[in-house]
mmCIF file of C-alpha atoms in Angstrom:
data_model
loop_
_atom_site.group_PDB
_atom_site.id
_atom_site.type_symbol
_atom_site.label_atom_id
_atom_site.label_comp_id
_atom_site.label_asym_id
_atom_site.label_seq_id
_atom_site.Cartn_x
_atom_site.Cartn_y
_atom_site.Cartn_z
ATOM 1 C CA MET A 29 182.958 251.669 38.858
ATOM 2 C CA SER A 30 183.409 252.140 42.606
ATOM 3 C CA THR A 31 186.639 252.732 44.468
ATOM 4 C CA LEU A 32 187.216 250.979 47.777
ATOM 5 C CA SER A 33 189.992 252.129 50.085
ATOM 6 C CA TYR A 34 191.694 251.198 53.285
ATOM 7 C CA PRO A 35 191.527 252.634 55.829
ATOM 8 C CA SER A 36 188.029 254.024 55.464
ATOM 9 C CA ASP A 37 184.725 254.032 57.334
ATOM 10 C CA ARG A 38 183.885 250.687 55.727
ATOM 11 C CA PHE A 39 187.375 249.211 56.232
ATOM 12 C CA PRO A 40 188.790 250.804 59.386
ATOM 13 C CA ALA A 41 192.438 250.625 60.383
ATOM 14 C CA PRO A 42 193.272 248.517 63.421
ATOM 15 C CA PRO A 43 193.485 250.215 66.792
ATOM 16 C CA ALA A 44 196.743 251.802 67.899
ATOM 17 C CA VAL A 45 198.640 250.003 70.649
ATOM 18 C CA SER A 46 201.502 251.167 72.846
ATOM 19 C CA ILE A 47 203.565 249.680 75.668
ATOM 20 C CA ASP A 48 206.220 250.940 78.050
ATOM 21 C CA VAL A 49 209.448 248.952 78.135
ATOM 22 C CA PRO A 50 212.427 249.151 80.494
ATOM 23 C CA ASP A 51 215.473 251.111 79.344
ATOM 24 C CA THR A 52 217.224 247.743 79.067
ATOM 25 C CA TRP A 53 214.839 246.696 76.259
ATOM 26 C CA GLU A 54 214.669 247.632 72.561
ATOM 27 C CA ALA A 55 212.119 247.627 69.773
ATOM 28 C CA VAL A 56 212.393 244.805 67.239
ATOM 29 C CA SER A 57 210.595 243.961 64.005
ATOM 30 C CA ALA A 58 209.024 240.581 63.379
ATOM 31 C CA PRO A 59 206.776 239.181 60.634
ATOM 32 C CA ALA A 60 203.020 239.348 61.285
ATOM 33 C CA VAL A 61 203.630 241.327 64.479
ATOM 34 C CA ALA A 62 202.400 244.901 64.936
ATOM 35 C CA LEU A 63 204.775 245.755 67.780
ATOM 36 C CA ALA A 64 207.611 243.874 69.492
ATOM 37 C CA ALA A 65 210.310 244.485 72.076
ATOM 38 C CA LYS A 66 212.977 242.420 73.770
ATOM 39 C CA GLN A 67 215.674 242.760 76.367
ATOM 40 C CA ILE A 68 218.777 244.319 74.776
ATOM 41 C CA GLU A 69 221.205 241.955 76.491
ATOM 42 C CA VAL A 70 220.831 238.599 74.803
ATOM 43 C CA ASN A 71 220.654 235.836 77.395
ATOM 44 C CA ALA A 72 222.610 232.663 76.688
ATOM 45 C CA ASP A 73 219.475 230.549 76.877
ATOM 46 C CA PHE A 74 216.404 232.762 76.292
ATOM 47 C CA THR A 75 215.846 236.509 75.946
ATOM 48 C CA PRO A 76 212.567 237.871 77.385
ATOM 49 C CA ASN A 77 210.259 239.611 74.929
ATOM 50 C CA VAL A 78 206.767 240.936 74.321
ATOM 51 C CA ILE A 79 204.932 240.917 70.998
ATOM 52 C CA ILE A 80 201.564 242.307 69.958
ATOM 53 C CA ARG A 81 199.455 240.995 67.112
ATOM 54 C CA LEU A 82 196.373 242.766 65.766
ATOM 55 C CA GLY A 83 193.553 241.276 63.763
ATOM 56 C CA THR A 84 189.823 240.882 63.432
ATOM 57 C CA ARG A 85 187.512 238.131 64.593
ATOM 58 C CA PRO A 86 183.770 237.505 64.174
ATOM 59 C CA GLU A 87 181.685 239.660 66.511
ATOM 60 C CA ASN A 88 180.342 236.643 68.390
ATOM 61 C CA ASP A 89 183.785 235.125 69.134
ATOM 62 C CA GLN A 90 184.483 234.785 72.833
ATOM 63 C CA PRO A 91 187.766 234.621 74.792
ATOM 64 C CA ALA A 92 187.231 230.845 74.966
ATOM 65 C CA ASP A 93 187.615 230.696 71.172
ATOM 66 C CA ALA A 94 191.037 232.335 71.365
ATOM 67 C CA LEU A 95 191.942 230.040 74.262
ATOM 68 C CA MET A 96 191.000 226.986 72.208
ATOM 69 C CA GLU A 97 193.338 228.125 69.403
ATOM 70 C CA LEU A 98 196.129 228.828 71.889
ATOM 71 C CA ARG A 99 195.643 225.461 73.561
ATOM 72 C CA GLY A 100 195.902 223.772 70.159
ATOM 73 C CA SER A 101 199.323 225.330 69.553
ATOM 74 C CA VAL A 102 200.679 224.664 73.062
ATOM 75 C CA ASP A 103 199.240 221.240 73.962
ATOM 76 C CA GLN A 104 201.618 219.412 71.617
ATOM 77 C CA ARG A 105 204.709 220.749 73.373
ATOM 78 C CA PRO A 106 206.519 218.670 76.019
ATOM 79 C CA GLN A 107 205.118 219.081 79.541
ATOM 80 C CA ALA A 108 202.683 221.751 78.327
ATOM 81 C CA GLU A 109 200.485 223.469 80.878
ATOM 82 C CA VAL A 110 197.700 225.896 80.016
ATOM 83 C CA GLY A 111 196.259 227.897 82.891
ATOM 84 C CA GLU A 112 192.707 229.053 83.382
ATOM 85 C CA ILE A 113 191.526 232.068 81.431
ATOM 86 C CA ARG A 114 190.668 235.024 83.645
ATOM 87 C CA ALA A 115 189.504 238.580 83.115
ATOM 88 C CA VAL A 116 192.023 241.301 83.978
ATOM 89 C CA GLN A 117 191.909 245.052 83.692
ATOM 90 C CA ILE A 118 194.850 246.628 81.875
ATOM 91 C CA GLY A 119 194.519 250.379 81.824
ATOM 92 C CA GLU A 120 190.999 251.143 80.671
ATOM 93 C CA GLN A 121 190.595 247.928 78.699
ATOM 94 C CA GLU A 122 189.343 244.527 79.810
ATOM 95 C CA PHE A 123 191.651 241.715 78.718
ATOM 96 C CA HIS A 124 191.536 237.979 79.216
ATOM 97 C CA ARG A 125 194.779 236.464 80.459
ATOM 98 C CA VAL A 126 196.077 232.926 80.090
ATOM 99 C CA ASP A 127 199.455 231.696 81.351
ATOM 100 C CA VAL A 128 201.123 228.802 79.548
ATOM 101 C CA SER A 129 204.389 226.921 79.955
ATOM 102 C CA TRP A 130 206.262 224.010 78.452
ATOM 103 C CA LEU A 131 209.667 222.377 78.493
ATOM 104 C CA ASP A 132 211.833 223.264 75.495
ATOM 105 C CA PRO A 133 214.747 220.888 74.784
ATOM 106 C CA GLN A 134 217.050 223.820 73.985
ATOM 107 C CA PHE A 135 215.919 226.538 76.412
ATOM 108 C CA GLY A 136 214.409 224.649 79.333
ATOM 109 C CA THR A 137 211.211 226.006 80.846
ATOM 110 C CA ILE A 138 209.367 228.552 78.693
ATOM 111 C CA ARG A 139 206.598 230.643 80.230
ATOM 112 C CA GLN A 140 204.240 232.832 78.269
ATOM 113 C CA ILE A 141 201.600 235.280 79.355
ATOM 114 C CA HIS A 142 198.857 235.830 76.783
ATOM 115 C CA ALA A 143 196.438 238.730 77.104
ATOM 116 C CA PHE A 144 193.536 239.117 74.642
ATOM 117 C CA ALA A 145 191.321 242.155 74.173
ATOM 118 C CA SER A 146 188.323 242.464 71.865
ATOM 119 C CA LEU A 147 186.981 245.797 70.671
ATOM 120 C CA PRO A 148 183.534 245.750 69.035
ATOM 121 C CA ARG A 149 183.003 247.262 65.612
ATOM 122 C CA GLU A 150 179.873 248.069 63.599
ATOM 123 C CA ASP A 151 180.462 245.539 60.791
ATOM 124 C CA ALA A 152 179.896 242.118 62.428
ATOM 125 C CA LEU A 153 183.586 241.974 63.384
ATOM 126 C CA GLN A 154 185.663 242.877 66.381
ATOM 127 C CA ASP A 155 189.213 244.161 66.510
ATOM 128 C CA PHE A 156 191.376 241.692 68.375
ATOM 129 C CA VAL A 157 194.574 242.574 70.255
ATOM 130 C CA HIS A 158 196.802 239.692 71.361
ATOM 131 C CA VAL A 159 199.728 240.520 73.652
ATOM 132 C CA THR A 160 202.252 237.741 74.321
ATOM 133 C CA GLY A 161 205.086 237.987 76.831
ATOM 134 C CA SER A 162 207.693 235.234 76.790
ATOM 135 C CA CYS A 163 210.552 234.304 79.094
ATOM 136 C CA GLY A 164 212.506 231.166 79.743
ATOM 137 C CA GLY A 165 215.720 229.457 80.609
ATOM 138 C CA ALA A 166 217.720 230.018 83.762
ATOM 139 C CA GLY A 167 216.345 233.542 84.292
ATOM 140 C CA VAL A 168 212.685 232.678 83.866
ATOM 141 C CA ASP A 169 211.650 233.463 87.455
ATOM 142 C CA ALA A 170 213.410 236.846 87.454
ATOM 143 C CA ASP A 171 212.096 237.766 83.986
ATOM 144 C CA VAL A 172 208.390 237.036 84.567
ATOM 145 C CA PRO A 173 207.759 240.194 86.670
ATOM 146 C CA VAL A 174 209.446 242.384 84.031
ATOM 147 C CA VAL A 175 207.364 240.863 81.242
ATOM 148 C CA GLU A 176 204.214 241.277 83.346
ATOM 149 C CA GLN A 177 205.076 244.957 83.906
ATOM 150 C CA VAL A 178 205.418 245.541 80.162
ATOM 151 C CA ILE A 179 202.102 243.809 79.473
ATOM 152 C CA ALA A 180 200.430 245.838 82.250
ATOM 153 C CA SER A 181 201.436 249.039 80.432
ATOM 154 C CA THR A 182 199.471 248.128 77.269
ATOM 155 C CA ARG A 183 197.292 250.954 75.963
ATOM 156 C CA ILE A 184 194.824 250.641 73.114
ATOM 157 C CA THR A 185 193.410 253.667 71.305
ATOM 158 C CA ARG A 186 191.275 254.183 68.223
#
């Protein structure tokens, strides 16, 4: 009988991810999210936040595949807009960024910044890091630069 274990060479742990947040933000826990933070002061209409999800994808998946999945979840929202995907450098890692927005009946305009990074592995998979920054409501225009700054601080290590 063989013993399999995680993490191991055959089943590696996901990469480590860190971000820098303003002193006015705090860490929060959320299901299926590796790391999350939000503004401490809760806005009446929408509180800005950043979440990071980690996973694996097939080695031949491209940023367009992730964009197609994102588009599928956003397109059904009222007045949805999905921007063009573009390569961006965040620290030492290449990411692909997509900006989306929609009109929420409760919060008004919601804007999200999605940044995807793929890290090749040796087992026909790639580690996948998905950073999402969200802001909305009356403070959306003021909150976007703060969310972008947090996303720009993303660091991935193995």
